[in-house]
mmCIF file of C-alpha atoms in Angstrom:
data_model
loop_
_atom_site.group_PDB
_atom_site.id
_atom_site.type_symbol
_atom_site.label_atom_id
_atom_site.label_comp_id
_atom_site.label_asym_id
_atom_site.label_seq_id
_atom_site.Cartn_x
_atom_site.Cartn_y
_atom_site.Cartn_z
ATOM 1 C CA ARG A 1 -0.001 0.290 0.185
ATOM 2 C CA ARG A 2 1.341 3.720 -0.740
ATOM 3 C CA SER A 3 1.635 5.622 2.827
ATOM 4 C CA SER A 4 -1.206 8.098 0.537
ATOM 5 C CA ASP A 5 -3.866 4.745 1.449
ATOM 6 C CA LEU A 6 -2.954 4.584 5.166
ATOM 7 C CA GLU A 7 -5.233 5.903 7.541
ATOM 8 C CA PRO A 8 -3.433 8.393 9.599
ATOM 9 C CA MET A 9 -2.548 6.708 13.230
ATOM 10 C CA LYS A 10 -2.657 9.197 16.061
ATOM 11 C CA THR A 11 0.025 9.229 19.140
ATOM 12 C CA ILE A 12 0.047 11.207 21.605
ATOM 13 C CA ILE A 13 3.120 11.461 23.178
ATOM 14 C CA GLY A 14 3.161 11.312 26.735
ATOM 15 C CA GLN A 15 7.317 11.909 27.456
ATOM 16 C CA LEU A 16 9.859 12.650 24.919
ATOM 17 C CA GLU A 17 14.071 11.236 25.297
ATOM 18 C CA ILE A 18 16.367 12.057 23.562
ATOM 19 C CA ILE A 19 18.986 9.620 23.879
ATOM 20 C CA LEU A 20 22.886 10.223 23.573
ATOM 21 C CA TYR A 21 25.512 7.047 22.375
ATOM 22 C CA VAL A 22 28.522 8.506 24.064
ATOM 23 C CA SER A 23 31.551 6.605 24.256
ATOM 24 C CA ASP A 24 32.546 7.183 28.109
ATOM 25 C CA GLN A 25 29.299 7.465 29.834
ATOM 26 C CA SER A 26 30.812 8.634 33.296
ATOM 27 C CA ARG A 27 32.825 11.470 31.804
ATOM 28 C CA SER A 28 29.225 12.408 29.848
ATOM 29 C CA ARG A 29 27.748 12.573 33.297
ATOM 30 C CA ARG A 30 29.942 15.053 34.304
ATOM 31 C CA PHE A 31 29.846 17.011 31.492
ATOM 32 C CA TYR A 32 25.976 17.756 31.170
ATOM 33 C CA ALA A 33 25.189 17.786 34.353
ATOM 34 C CA ALA A 34 27.540 20.794 34.609
ATOM 35 C CA ILE A 35 25.884 22.673 31.518
ATOM 36 C CA LEU A 36 23.069 21.342 32.895
ATOM 37 C CA GLY A 37 22.910 22.376 36.084
ATOM 38 C CA GLN A 38 21.666 18.780 37.594
ATOM 39 C CA ASP A 39 22.204 15.596 38.813
ATOM 40 C CA PRO A 40 20.370 13.086 36.645
ATOM 41 C CA VAL A 41 17.701 11.254 37.777
ATOM 42 C CA LEU A 42 18.966 8.462 36.639
ATOM 43 C CA ASP A 43 22.762 6.929 36.777
ATOM 44 C CA VAL A 44 23.136 3.109 36.834
ATOM 45 C CA PRO A 45 25.558 1.087 34.034
ATOM 46 C CA GLY A 46 24.587 1.842 31.150
ATOM 47 C CA MET A 47 22.023 4.810 31.456
ATOM 48 C CA THR A 48 22.103 7.982 32.829
ATOM 49 C CA GLU A 49 19.370 10.529 32.507
ATOM 50 C CA PHE A 50 18.398 14.239 33.279
ATOM 51 C CA MET A 51 14.864 15.582 33.655
ATOM 52 C CA LEU A 52 14.930 19.085 30.914
ATOM 53 C CA THR A 53 10.865 19.846 31.261
ATOM 54 C CA ASP A 54 8.340 18.369 32.861
ATOM 55 C CA SER A 55 7.917 15.825 30.299
ATOM 56 C CA CYS A 56 11.162 15.991 28.232
ATOM 57 C CA LYS A 57 14.361 13.565 29.517
ATOM 58 C CA LEU A 58 17.789 13.418 28.332
ATOM 59 C CA GLY A 59 19.248 10.203 28.206
ATOM 60 C CA LEU A 60 22.842 8.736 27.855
ATOM 61 C CA MET A 61 23.812 5.380 26.351
ATOM 62 C CA PRO A 62 27.483 4.136 26.195
ATOM 63 C CA GLU A 63 28.185 3.122 22.654
ATOM 64 C CA THR A 64 28.939 -0.310 23.851
ATOM 65 C CA GLY A 65 25.031 -0.944 25.559
ATOM 66 C CA ILE A 66 23.572 0.114 22.442
ATOM 67 C CA VAL A 67 25.587 -1.963 19.888
ATOM 68 C CA LYS A 68 24.299 -4.783 22.001
ATOM 69 C CA ILE A 69 20.881 -3.483 19.975
ATOM 70 C CA LEU A 70 21.798 -2.318 17.345
ATOM 71 C CA LYS A 71 24.209 -5.073 16.081
ATOM 72 C CA ASP A 72 25.546 -4.914 13.052
ATOM 73 C CA LYS A 73 22.636 -3.361 11.184
ATOM 74 C CA THR A 74 24.149 -0.105 12.089
ATOM 75 C CA PRO A 75 27.640 1.060 11.205
ATOM 76 C CA HIS A 76 29.413 1.719 15.504
ATOM 77 C CA PRO A 77 28.578 4.653 16.590
ATOM 78 C CA GLY A 78 32.030 5.155 18.058
ATOM 79 C CA SER A 79 32.271 5.434 14.130
ATOM 80 C CA GLY A 80 30.127 8.528 14.070
ATOM 81 C CA ASN A 81 32.345 10.522 17.181
ATOM 82 C CA GLY A 82 33.652 14.456 16.495
ATOM 83 C CA ILE A 83 31.117 14.047 13.720
ATOM 84 C CA PRO A 84 28.124 15.874 14.273
ATOM 85 C CA ARG A 85 25.519 13.722 14.421
ATOM 86 C CA CYS A 86 22.285 15.935 15.838
ATOM 87 C CA GLU A 87 21.659 19.287 18.277
ATOM 88 C CA LEU A 88 20.141 20.228 21.483
ATOM 89 C CA TYR A 89 18.466 23.360 21.345
ATOM 90 C CA LEU A 90 18.312 24.558 24.796
ATOM 91 C CA HIS A 91 17.023 28.013 25.483
ATOM 92 C CA THR A 92 18.465 29.758 28.614
ATOM 93 C CA ALA A 93 17.448 32.999 30.439
ATOM 94 C CA ASP A 94 21.329 33.823 30.701
ATOM 95 C CA ILE A 95 23.209 32.355 27.219
ATOM 96 C CA GLU A 96 26.499 34.237 28.599
ATOM 97 C CA LYS A 97 26.465 32.436 31.506
ATOM 98 C CA SER A 98 25.731 28.569 30.069
ATOM 99 C CA PHE A 99 27.858 29.114 27.195
ATOM 100 C CA ALA A 100 31.003 30.279 29.254
ATOM 101 C CA LEU A 101 29.736 27.327 32.077
ATOM 102 C CA ALA A 102 29.819 24.743 29.464
ATOM 103 C CA LYS A 103 33.034 26.255 27.788
ATOM 104 C CA GLN A 104 34.271 25.587 31.273
ATOM 105 C CA VAL A 105 34.077 22.103 31.582
ATOM 106 C CA GLY A 106 35.719 20.773 27.949
ATOM 107 C CA ALA A 107 33.182 22.295 25.259
ATOM 108 C CA LEU A 108 34.105 23.171 22.241
ATOM 109 C CA VAL A 109 33.839 26.590 20.417
ATOM 110 C CA ILE A 110 31.601 25.641 17.221
ATOM 111 C CA SER A 111 30.398 29.342 17.042
ATOM 112 C CA GLU A 112 30.447 32.802 19.225
ATOM 113 C CA ILE A 113 26.877 33.868 20.366
ATOM 114 C CA GLU A 114 25.054 35.873 18.034
ATOM 115 C CA PRO A 115 21.896 37.359 16.605
ATOM 116 C CA ARG A 116 20.862 34.864 13.349
ATOM 117 C CA ASP A 117 18.234 35.265 11.146
ATOM 118 C CA TRP A 118 15.209 33.017 12.892
ATOM 119 C CA GLY A 119 15.002 35.153 15.506
ATOM 120 C CA ASP A 120 17.111 33.930 18.038
ATOM 121 C CA ILE A 121 20.599 35.222 19.825
ATOM 122 C CA VAL A 122 22.519 31.138 19.770
ATOM 123 C CA GLY A 123 25.456 30.076 20.792
ATOM 124 C CA TYR A 124 27.027 26.738 19.881
ATOM 125 C CA VAL A 125 29.820 24.606 20.949
ATOM 126 C CA SER A 126 29.954 20.405 20.872
ATOM 127 C CA ASP A 127 30.174 17.968 23.699
ATOM 128 C CA PRO A 128 33.280 15.126 24.351
ATOM 129 C CA ASP A 129 31.826 12.941 22.014
ATOM 130 C CA GLY A 130 30.944 15.881 19.055
ATOM 131 C CA HIS A 131 27.120 16.180 20.247
ATOM 132 C CA VAL A 132 25.839 20.128 18.772
ATOM 133 C CA ILE A 133 24.648 22.250 21.729
ATOM 134 C CA ALA A 134 23.015 25.529 20.980
ATOM 135 C CA PHE A 135 22.333 27.617 23.410
ATOM 136 C CA ALA A 136 19.478 29.742 22.638
ATOM 137 C CA LYS A 137 17.543 33.067 23.547
ATOM 138 C CA SER A 138 14.885 34.693 21.561
ATOM 139 C CA LEU A 139 15.529 38.299 20.242
ATOM 140 C CA GLY A 140 11.944 38.920 20.905
#
């Protein structure tokens, strides 16, 4: 059947979790705890989770753990380290403080804080695995 022939599926998402595959769970836990200003809500071997909002979590899963699930169906996540594969776009009230803190704990600066065409002021960094983090504040 063609997708246009299918009835639309209604899905209600109650909780969203974004999971980043990381090379060193402990290092990434320390990094994200620092830039998010909070302790994880879950921190066990194989998964660390932070509450970003009431309905959104950020998970950190070791590459070695997800490989057990992915098997040989995809390239090993470690082969993509340093290659931008996602972006966390974090709105913050104090963009300068958030950006400075990220640099202080080892983030690599990609683009300094500046006004962007879409109406936000944004600064870009990357975490130790190369995931891009944008600290943003609305111009309006």
